[in-house]
Coordinates of N, CA and C in Angstrom, one line a residue:
X1 N -6.8 9.3 -235.3 CA -5.7 9.5 -236.3 C -6.3 9.1 -237.7
X2 N -6.1 9.9 -238.7 CA -6.5 9.6 -240.0 C -5.3 9.6 -240.9
X3 N -5.1 8.5 -241.6 CA -4.0 8.3 -242.5 C -4.5 8.1 -243.9
X4 N -4.2 8.9 -244.8 CA -4.7 8.8 -246.2 C -3.5 8.4 -247.1
X5 N -3.8 7.4 -248.0 CA -2.8 6.9 -248.9 C -3.4 6.9 -250.3
X6 N -2.6 7.3 -251.3 CA -3.1 7.3 -252.7 C -2.1 6.5 -253.5
X7 N -2.6 5.4 -254.2 CA -1.7 4.6 -255.0 C -2.2 4.8 -256.5
X8 N -1.2 4.9 -257.4 CA -1.5 4.9 -258.8 C -1.3 3.5 -259.3
X9 N -2.4 2.8 -259.7 CA -2.4 1.4 -260.0 C -2.0 1.2 -261.5
X10 N -2.5 2.1 -262.4 CA -2.3 2.0 -263.8 C -2.3 3.4 -264.4
X11 N -1.5 3.5 -265.4 CA -1.4 4.8 -266.2 C -1.3 4.4 -267.7
X12 N -2.5 4.5 -268.4 CA -2.5 4.1 -269.8 C -3.0 5.3 -270.6
X13 N -2.1 5.9 -271.2 CA -2.3 7.1 -272.0 C -3.1 8.2 -271.2
X14 N -4.4 8.4 -271.5 CA -5.1 9.5 -270.9 C -6.0 9.1 -269.7
X15 N -5.8 7.9 -269.2 CA -6.6 7.5 -268.0 C -5.8 6.9 -266.9
X16 N -6.2 7.0 -265.7 CA -5.5 6.4 -264.6 C -6.5 5.6 -263.7
X17 N -6.0 4.6 -263.1 CA -6.7 3.8 -262.1 C -6.0 4.1 -260.8
X18 N -6.8 4.7 -259.9 CA -6.2 5.1 -258.6 C -6.9 4.2 -257.5
X19 N -6.1 4.0 -256.5 CA -6.6 3.3 -255.3 C -6.3 4.3 -254.1
X20 N -7.3 4.6 -253.4 CA -7.1 5.4 -252.2 C -7.4 4.5 -250.9
X21 N -6.7 4.7 -249.9 CA -6.9 4.0 -248.7 C -6.7 5.0 -247.5
X22 N -7.7 4.9 -246.6 CA -7.5 5.7 -245.4 C -7.9 4.9 -244.2
X23 N -7.2 5.2 -243.1 CA -7.4 4.5 -241.9 C -8.1 5.5 -240.9
X24 N -9.2 5.2 -240.4 CA -9.9 6.0 -239.4 C -10.4 5.1 -238.3
X25 N -9.9 5.4 -237.1 CA -10.3 4.6 -235.9 C -10.1 3.1 -236.1
X26 N -8.9 2.8 -236.6 CA -8.5 1.4 -236.8 C -9.3 0.7 -237.9
X27 N -10.0 1.4 -238.7 CA -10.8 0.8 -239.8 C -10.1 1.2 -241.1
X28 N -9.9 0.3 -242.0 CA -9.3 0.6 -243.3 C -10.4 0.8 -244.4
X29 N -10.4 1.9 -245.0 CA -11.4 2.2 -246.1 C -10.6 2.3 -247.4
X30 N -11.1 1.5 -248.4 CA -10.4 1.5 -249.7 C -11.4 1.9 -250.7
X31 N -10.9 2.8 -251.7 CA -11.8 3.2 -252.8 C -11.0 3.1 -254.1
X32 N -11.6 2.8 -255.2 CA -11.0 2.8 -256.5 C -11.6 3.9 -257.3
X33 N -10.8 4.5 -258.1 CA -11.3 5.6 -259.0 C -10.7 5.4 -260.3
X34 N -11.5 5.7 -261.3 CA -11.0 5.8 -262.7 C -11.0 7.3 -263.0
X35 N -9.8 7.8 -263.4 CA -9.7 9.2 -263.6 C -9.3 9.4 -265.1
X36 N -10.0 10.2 -265.8 CA -9.7 10.5 -267.2 C -9.1 11.9 -267.3
X37 N -8.0 12.0 -268.0 CA -7.4 13.2 -268.3 C -7.9 13.8 -269.6
X38 N -8.5 15.0 -269.5 CA -9.1 15.7 -270.6 C -8.4 17.1 -270.7
X39 N -7.5 17.2 -271.6 CA -6.7 18.4 -271.7 C -5.9 18.6 -270.5
X40 N -6.1 19.7 -269.7 CA -5.4 19.8 -268.5 C -6.3 19.6 -267.3
X41 N -7.5 19.0 -267.5 CA -8.4 18.8 -266.4 C -8.5 17.3 -266.1
X42 N -8.7 17.0 -264.8 CA -9.0 15.6 -264.3 C -10.5 15.5 -264.2
X43 N -11.0 14.4 -264.7 CA -12.5 14.1 -264.6 C -12.6 12.7 -264.0
X44 N -13.2 12.6 -262.9 CA -13.5 11.3 -262.3 C -14.8 10.7 -262.8
X45 N -14.7 9.5 -263.4 CA -16.0 8.8 -263.9 C -16.8 8.3 -262.7
X46 N -18.0 8.8 -262.6 CA -18.9 8.3 -261.5 C -19.5 7.0 -261.9
X47 N -19.7 6.1 -261.0 CA -20.4 4.9 -261.2 C -21.9 5.2 -261.4
X48 N -22.6 4.4 -262.1 CA -24.0 4.6 -262.4 C -24.9 3.6 -261.5
X49 N -25.8 4.2 -260.8 CA -26.8 3.4 -260.0 C -28.2 3.6 -260.5
X50 N -28.8 2.5 -260.9 CA -30.2 2.6 -261.3 C -31.1 2.3 -260.0
X51 N -32.0 3.2 -259.7 CA -32.9 3.1 -258.6 C -34.3 2.7 -259.2
X52 N -34.7 1.5 -258.9 CA -36.0 1.0 -259.3 C -37.0 1.2 -258.1
X53 N -37.7 2.3 -258.2 CA -38.6 2.7 -257.0 C -39.8 3.4 -257.6
X54 N -41.0 2.9 -257.2 CA -42.2 3.5 -257.7 C -42.7 4.7 -256.9
X55 N -42.3 4.8 -255.6 CA -42.8 5.9 -254.7 C -41.9 7.1 -254.9
X56 N -42.4 8.2 -255.2 CA -41.7 9.4 -255.5 C -40.8 9.8 -254.3
X57 N -41.4 9.8 -253.1 CA -40.7 10.3 -251.9 C -39.5 9.4 -251.6
X58 N -39.6 8.1 -251.8 CA -38.5 7.2 -251.6 C -37.4 7.4 -252.6
X59 N -37.8 7.6 -253.9 CA -36.8 7.9 -254.9 C -36.0 9.2 -254.6
X60 N -36.8 10.2 -254.2 CA -36.1 11.5 -253.9 C -35.1 11.4 -252.8
X61 N -35.5 10.6 -251.7 CA -34.5 10.4 -250.6 C -33.3 9.6 -251.1
X62 N -33.5 8.6 -251.9 CA -32.3 7.8 -252.4 C -31.5 8.7 -253.3
X63 N -32.1 9.5 -254.2 CA -31.4 10.4 -255.1 C -30.5 11.4 -254.3
X64 N -31.1 12.0 -253.3 CA -30.3 12.9 -252.4 C -29.2 12.2 -251.8
X65 N -29.3 11.0 -251.3 CA -28.3 10.3 -250.6 C -27.1 10.0 -251.6
X66 N -27.5 9.7 -252.8 CA -26.5 9.1 -253.8 C -25.9 10.1 -254.8
X67 N -26.6 11.2 -255.1 CA -26.2 12.0 -256.3 C -24.9 12.7 -256.2
X68 N -24.3 12.9 -255.0 CA -23.0 13.5 -255.0 C -21.9 12.5 -255.4
X69 N -22.1 11.2 -255.2 CA -21.1 10.2 -255.5 C -21.3 9.4 -256.7
X70 N -22.6 9.3 -257.2 CA -23.0 8.4 -258.3 C -23.9 9.1 -259.2
X71 N -23.9 8.6 -260.5 CA -24.9 9.0 -261.5 C -26.2 8.2 -261.1
X72 N -27.3 8.9 -260.9 CA -28.5 8.2 -260.5 C -29.5 8.2 -261.6
X73 N -30.0 7.0 -261.9 CA -31.1 6.8 -262.9 C -32.3 6.2 -262.2
X74 N -33.5 6.4 -262.8 CA -34.7 5.9 -262.2 C -35.5 5.1 -263.1
X75 N -36.1 4.0 -262.5 CA -37.1 3.2 -263.1 C -38.3 3.2 -262.2
X76 N -39.5 3.3 -262.7 CA -40.7 3.4 -261.9 C -41.3 2.0 -261.6
X77 N -40.9 1.0 -262.3 CA -41.4 -0.4 -262.0 C -40.3 -1.4 -262.5
X78 N -40.6 -2.7 -262.3 CA -39.7 -3.7 -262.7 C -39.4 -3.8 -264.2
X79 N -40.5 -3.6 -265.0 CA -40.3 -3.7 -266.4 C -39.4 -2.6 -266.9
X80 N -39.6 -1.4 -266.4 CA -38.8 -0.2 -266.8 C -37.3 -0.5 -266.3
X81 N -37.2 -1.1 -265.2 CA -35.8 -1.4 -264.7 C -35.1 -2.3 -265.6
X82 N -35.8 -3.3 -266.2 CA -35.1 -4.2 -267.2 C -34.7 -3.4 -268.4
X83 N -35.6 -2.5 -268.9 CA -35.3 -1.6 -270.1 C -34.1 -0.7 -269.8
X84 N -34.1 -0.1 -268.6 CA -33.0 0.8 -268.3 C -31.7 0.0 -268.1
X85 N -31.8 -1.2 -267.5 CA -30.6 -2.0 -267.4 C -29.9 -2.2 -268.8
X86 N -30.8 -2.5 -269.8 CA -30.3 -2.7 -271.1 C -29.8 -1.4 -271.8
X87 N -30.4 -0.3 -271.4 CA -30.1 1.0 -272.1 C -28.9 1.7 -271.4
X88 N -29.0 2.0 -270.2 CA -27.9 2.8 -269.5 C -26.8 2.0 -269.0
X89 N -26.9 0.7 -268.9 CA -25.8 -0.2 -268.4 C -25.3 0.3 -267.0
X90 N -26.1 0.3 -266.0 CA -25.7 0.7 -264.7 C -24.7 -0.2 -264.1
X91 N -23.9 0.3 -263.1 CA -23.0 -0.5 -262.3 C -23.6 -1.2 -261.2
X92 N -24.8 -0.8 -260.8 CA -25.5 -1.4 -259.7 C -27.0 -1.0 -259.8
X93 N -27.9 -1.9 -259.2 CA -29.3 -1.5 -259.2 C -29.8 -1.6 -257.7
X94 N -30.5 -0.6 -257.3 CA -31.2 -0.6 -256.0 C -32.6 -0.9 -256.4
X95 N -33.1 -2.1 -256.0 CA -34.4 -2.6 -256.5 C -35.4 -2.7 -255.4
X96 N -36.5 -1.9 -255.5 CA -37.6 -2.0 -254.6 C -38.3 -3.3 -255.0
X97 N -38.8 -4.0 -254.0 CA -39.4 -5.3 -254.2 C -40.9 -5.2 -254.7
X98 N -41.6 -4.3 -254.0 CA -43.1 -4.2 -254.3 C -43.3 -3.0 -255.3
X99 N -43.5 -3.3 -256.6 CA -43.8 -2.2 -257.5 C -44.9 -2.7 -258.5
X100 N -45.5 -1.7 -259.1 CA -46.6 -2.1 -260.1 C -45.9 -2.6 -261.4
X101 N -46.8 -3.2 -262.3 CA -46.4 -3.7 -263.6 C -45.6 -5.0 -263.4
X102 N -44.4 -4.9 -262.8 CA -43.6 -6.1 -262.5 C -42.8 -5.8 -261.2
X103 N -42.9 -6.8 -260.2 CA -42.2 -6.5 -259.0 C -40.7 -6.7 -259.1
X104 N -40.0 -6.3 -258.1 CA -38.5 -6.3 -258.1 C -37.9 -7.6 -258.2
X105 N -38.5 -8.6 -257.6 CA -38.0 -10.0 -257.6 C -38.0 -10.6 -259.0
X106 N -39.2 -10.4 -259.7 CA -39.3 -10.9 -261.1 C -38.3 -10.1 -262.0
X107 N -38.2 -8.8 -261.8 CA -37.3 -8.0 -262.6 C -35.8 -8.5 -262.4
X108 N -35.5 -8.8 -261.1 CA -34.1 -9.3 -260.8 C -33.9 -10.6 -261.5
X109 N -34.9 -11.5 -261.5 CA -34.7 -12.8 -262.2 C -34.5 -12.6 -263.6
X110 N -35.2 -11.7 -264.3 CA -35.1 -11.5 -265.7 C -33.8 -10.9 -266.1
X111 N -33.3 -10.0 -265.2 CA -32.0 -9.4 -265.5 C -30.9 -10.4 -265.4
X112 N -31.0 -11.3 -264.4 CA -30.0 -12.4 -264.3 C -30.1 -13.3 -265.5
X113 N -31.3 -13.6 -266.0 CA -31.5 -14.5 -267.2 C -30.9 -13.8 -268.4
X114 N -30.8 -12.5 -268.5 CA -30.2 -11.8 -269.6 C -28.7 -11.7 -269.5
X115 N -28.2 -12.3 -268.4 CA -26.7 -12.3 -268.2 C -26.2 -11.2 -267.4
X116 N -27.1 -10.4 -266.7 CA -26.7 -9.3 -265.8 C -26.0 -9.9 -264.6
X117 N -24.7 -9.5 -264.4 CA -23.9 -9.9 -263.3 C -23.7 -8.7 -262.3
X118 N -24.2 -7.5 -262.6 CA -24.0 -6.4 -261.8 C -24.7 -6.6 -260.4
X119 N -24.2 -5.9 -259.4 CA -24.8 -6.1 -258.1 C -26.2 -5.5 -258.0
X120 N -27.2 -6.2 -257.4 CA -28.5 -5.8 -257.2 C -28.8 -5.8 -255.7
X121 N -29.2 -4.7 -255.1 CA -29.5 -4.6 -253.7 C -31.0 -4.5 -253.6
X122 N -31.7 -5.4 -252.9 CA -33.1 -5.3 -252.7 C -33.4 -4.3 -251.6
X123 N -34.4 -3.4 -251.8 CA -34.9 -2.5 -250.8 C -36.4 -2.7 -250.6
X124 N -36.7 -3.0 -249.4 CA -38.1 -3.3 -249.1 C -38.6 -3.0 -247.7
X125 N -39.9 -2.8 -247.6 CA -40.5 -2.5 -246.3 C -40.6 -3.8 -245.5
X126 N -40.5 -4.9 -246.2 CA -40.7 -6.2 -245.5 C -39.3 -6.7 -244.9
X127 N -39.3 -6.8 -243.6 CA -38.0 -7.1 -242.9 C -37.9 -8.5 -242.4
X128 N -38.7 -9.4 -242.9 CA -38.7 -10.8 -242.4 C -37.5 -11.6 -243.0
X129 N -37.0 -12.6 -242.3 CA -36.0 -13.4 -242.9 C -36.5 -14.1 -244.2
X130 N -37.7 -14.5 -244.3 CA -38.3 -15.1 -245.5 C -38.2 -14.2 -246.7
X131 N -38.4 -12.9 -246.4 CA -38.4 -11.9 -247.5 C -36.9 -11.8 -248.0
X132 N -36.0 -11.8 -247.1 CA -34.6 -11.7 -247.4 C -34.2 -12.9 -248.3
X133 N -34.6 -14.1 -247.8 CA -34.3 -15.3 -248.5 C -34.9 -15.3 -250.0
X134 N -36.1 -14.8 -250.1 CA -36.7 -14.7 -251.5 C -35.9 -13.7 -252.3
X135 N -35.4 -12.6 -251.8 CA -34.6 -11.7 -252.5 C -33.3 -12.4 -253.0
X136 N -32.7 -13.1 -252.1 CA -31.4 -13.8 -252.5 C -31.7 -14.9 -253.6
X137 N -32.8 -15.6 -253.4 CA -33.2 -16.7 -254.4 C -33.5 -16.1 -255.8
X138 N -34.0 -14.8 -255.8 CA -34.3 -14.2 -257.1 C -33.0 -13.7 -257.8
X139 N -31.9 -13.6 -257.0 CA -30.7 -13.1 -257.6 C -30.1 -11.8 -257.0
X140 N -30.8 -11.3 -256.0 CA -30.2 -10.1 -255.3 C -29.0 -10.4 -254.6
X141 N -28.1 -9.4 -254.5 CA -26.8 -9.6 -253.8 C -26.8 -9.1 -252.4
X142 N -27.7 -8.2 -252.1 CA -27.8 -7.8 -250.7 C -29.2 -7.3 -250.5
X143 N -29.5 -6.9 -249.2 CA -30.9 -6.7 -248.9 C -30.9 -5.6 -247.8
X144 N -31.8 -4.6 -247.9 CA -31.9 -3.6 -246.9 C -33.4 -3.2 -246.7
X145 N -33.8 -3.3 -245.4 CA -35.2 -3.0 -245.1 C -35.3 -1.5 -244.9
X146 N -36.5 -1.0 -245.4 CA -36.9 0.4 -245.2 C -37.4 0.6 -243.8
X147 N -37.2 1.8 -243.2 CA -36.7 3.0 -243.8 C -35.2 3.0 -244.0
X148 N -34.8 3.5 -245.1 CA -33.3 3.6 -245.5 C -32.6 4.6 -244.6
X149 N -31.5 4.2 -244.0 CA -30.7 5.1 -243.3 C -29.4 5.4 -244.2
X150 N -29.2 6.7 -244.4 CA -28.2 7.1 -245.4 C -26.8 6.5 -245.1
X151 N -26.3 6.6 -243.9 CA -24.9 6.0 -243.6 C -24.9 4.5 -243.9
X152 N -25.9 3.8 -243.5 CA -25.9 2.3 -243.8 C -26.0 2.0 -245.2
X153 N -26.7 2.7 -246.0 CA -26.8 2.5 -247.5 C -25.5 2.8 -248.1
X154 N -24.9 4.0 -247.8 CA -23.6 4.3 -248.4 C -22.5 3.3 -248.1
X155 N -22.5 2.8 -246.8 CA -21.6 1.8 -246.4 C -21.8 0.5 -247.2
X156 N -23.1 0.1 -247.4 CA -23.4 -1.1 -248.1 C -22.9 -1.0 -249.6
X157 N -23.2 0.1 -250.2 CA -22.9 0.3 -251.6 C -21.3 0.3 -251.8
X158 N -20.6 1.0 -250.9 CA -19.2 1.0 -251.0 C -18.6 -0.4 -250.8
X159 N -19.2 -1.2 -249.8 CA -18.7 -2.5 -249.6 C -18.9 -3.4 -250.8
X160 N -20.1 -3.3 -251.4 CA -20.4 -4.1 -252.6 C -19.5 -3.7 -253.8
X161 N -19.3 -2.4 -254.0 CA -18.4 -2.0 -255.1 C -17.0 -2.4 -254.8
X162 N -16.6 -2.4 -253.6 CA -15.2 -2.9 -253.2 C -15.0 -4.4 -253.7
X163 N -16.0 -5.2 -253.3 CA -15.9 -6.6 -253.7 C -16.0 -6.8 -255.2
X164 N -16.8 -6.0 -255.9 CA -16.9 -6.1 -257.3 C -15.6 -5.8 -257.9
X165 N -14.8 -4.9 -257.4 CA -13.5 -4.5 -258.0 C -12.5 -5.6 -257.8
X166 N -12.6 -6.4 -256.7 CA -11.5 -7.4 -256.5 C -11.9 -8.8 -257.0
X167 N -13.2 -9.0 -257.4 CA -13.6 -10.3 -257.8 C -13.5 -10.4 -259.3
X168 N -13.2 -11.6 -259.9 CA -13.2 -11.7 -261.3 C -14.6 -11.5 -261.9
X169 N -14.6 -11.0 -263.1 CA -15.9 -10.6 -263.8 C -16.9 -11.8 -263.7
X170 N -18.1 -11.5 -263.3 CA -19.2 -12.5 -263.3 C -19.2 -13.4 -262.1
X171 N -18.3 -13.3 -261.1 CA -18.3 -14.2 -260.0 C -18.9 -13.5 -258.8
X172 N -19.1 -12.2 -258.8 CA -19.6 -11.5 -257.6 C -20.9 -12.0 -257.1
X173 N -22.0 -12.1 -257.8 CA -23.3 -12.4 -257.2 C -23.2 -13.7 -256.5
X174 N -22.6 -14.7 -257.0 CA -22.6 -16.0 -256.3 C -21.7 -15.9 -255.0
X175 N -20.6 -15.3 -255.2 CA -19.7 -15.1 -254.1 C -20.3 -14.3 -252.9
X176 N -21.0 -13.2 -253.3 CA -21.5 -12.3 -252.3 C -22.4 -13.0 -251.3
X177 N -23.3 -13.9 -251.7 CA -24.2 -14.5 -250.8 C -23.6 -15.3 -249.7
X178 N -22.4 -15.8 -250.0 CA -21.7 -16.7 -249.0 C -20.8 -15.8 -248.1
X179 N -20.3 -14.7 -248.5 CA -19.4 -13.9 -247.7 C -20.2 -13.0 -246.7
X180 N -21.2 -12.4 -247.2 CA -21.9 -11.3 -246.4 C -23.1 -11.8 -245.7
X181 N -23.7 -12.9 -246.1 CA -25.0 -13.4 -245.5 C -24.9 -13.7 -244.0

């Protein structure tokens, strides 16, 4: 049984905040959307995800997984990730850990020092608990070992965005480590 529910949470002039909820196999899925009315057309604003990945094939895979639901930006190394964080203001960063110029852990630390409170998910081929701990210590909010499985990544991103939407501004990163770890 699938039950879909749509709630209008706010209506301010030309934009709307919508909440959708659907129940599938006794699991409740909740999504938030900002919809902007332009003339007689509805336009949903897509969230921006910065993918910091130096390997072309890994980036292409992530881009294919994400591009239907999110605006995807790319950084080739940690230094470029910091520059893009400041320039395009993404809603989330998927951060490869091992990259040239500056690794993902150092880039994450520097983004946090600059006041970045957006969610950062570490992506790495290293699947040891110590690697996960290092990612959390650097300021990452979640961790996924490669190879990336599309359904698991989509679920993780939606879960993280869901928490970001209900948590007060700036409290998500600290809260995240205690709830999902």
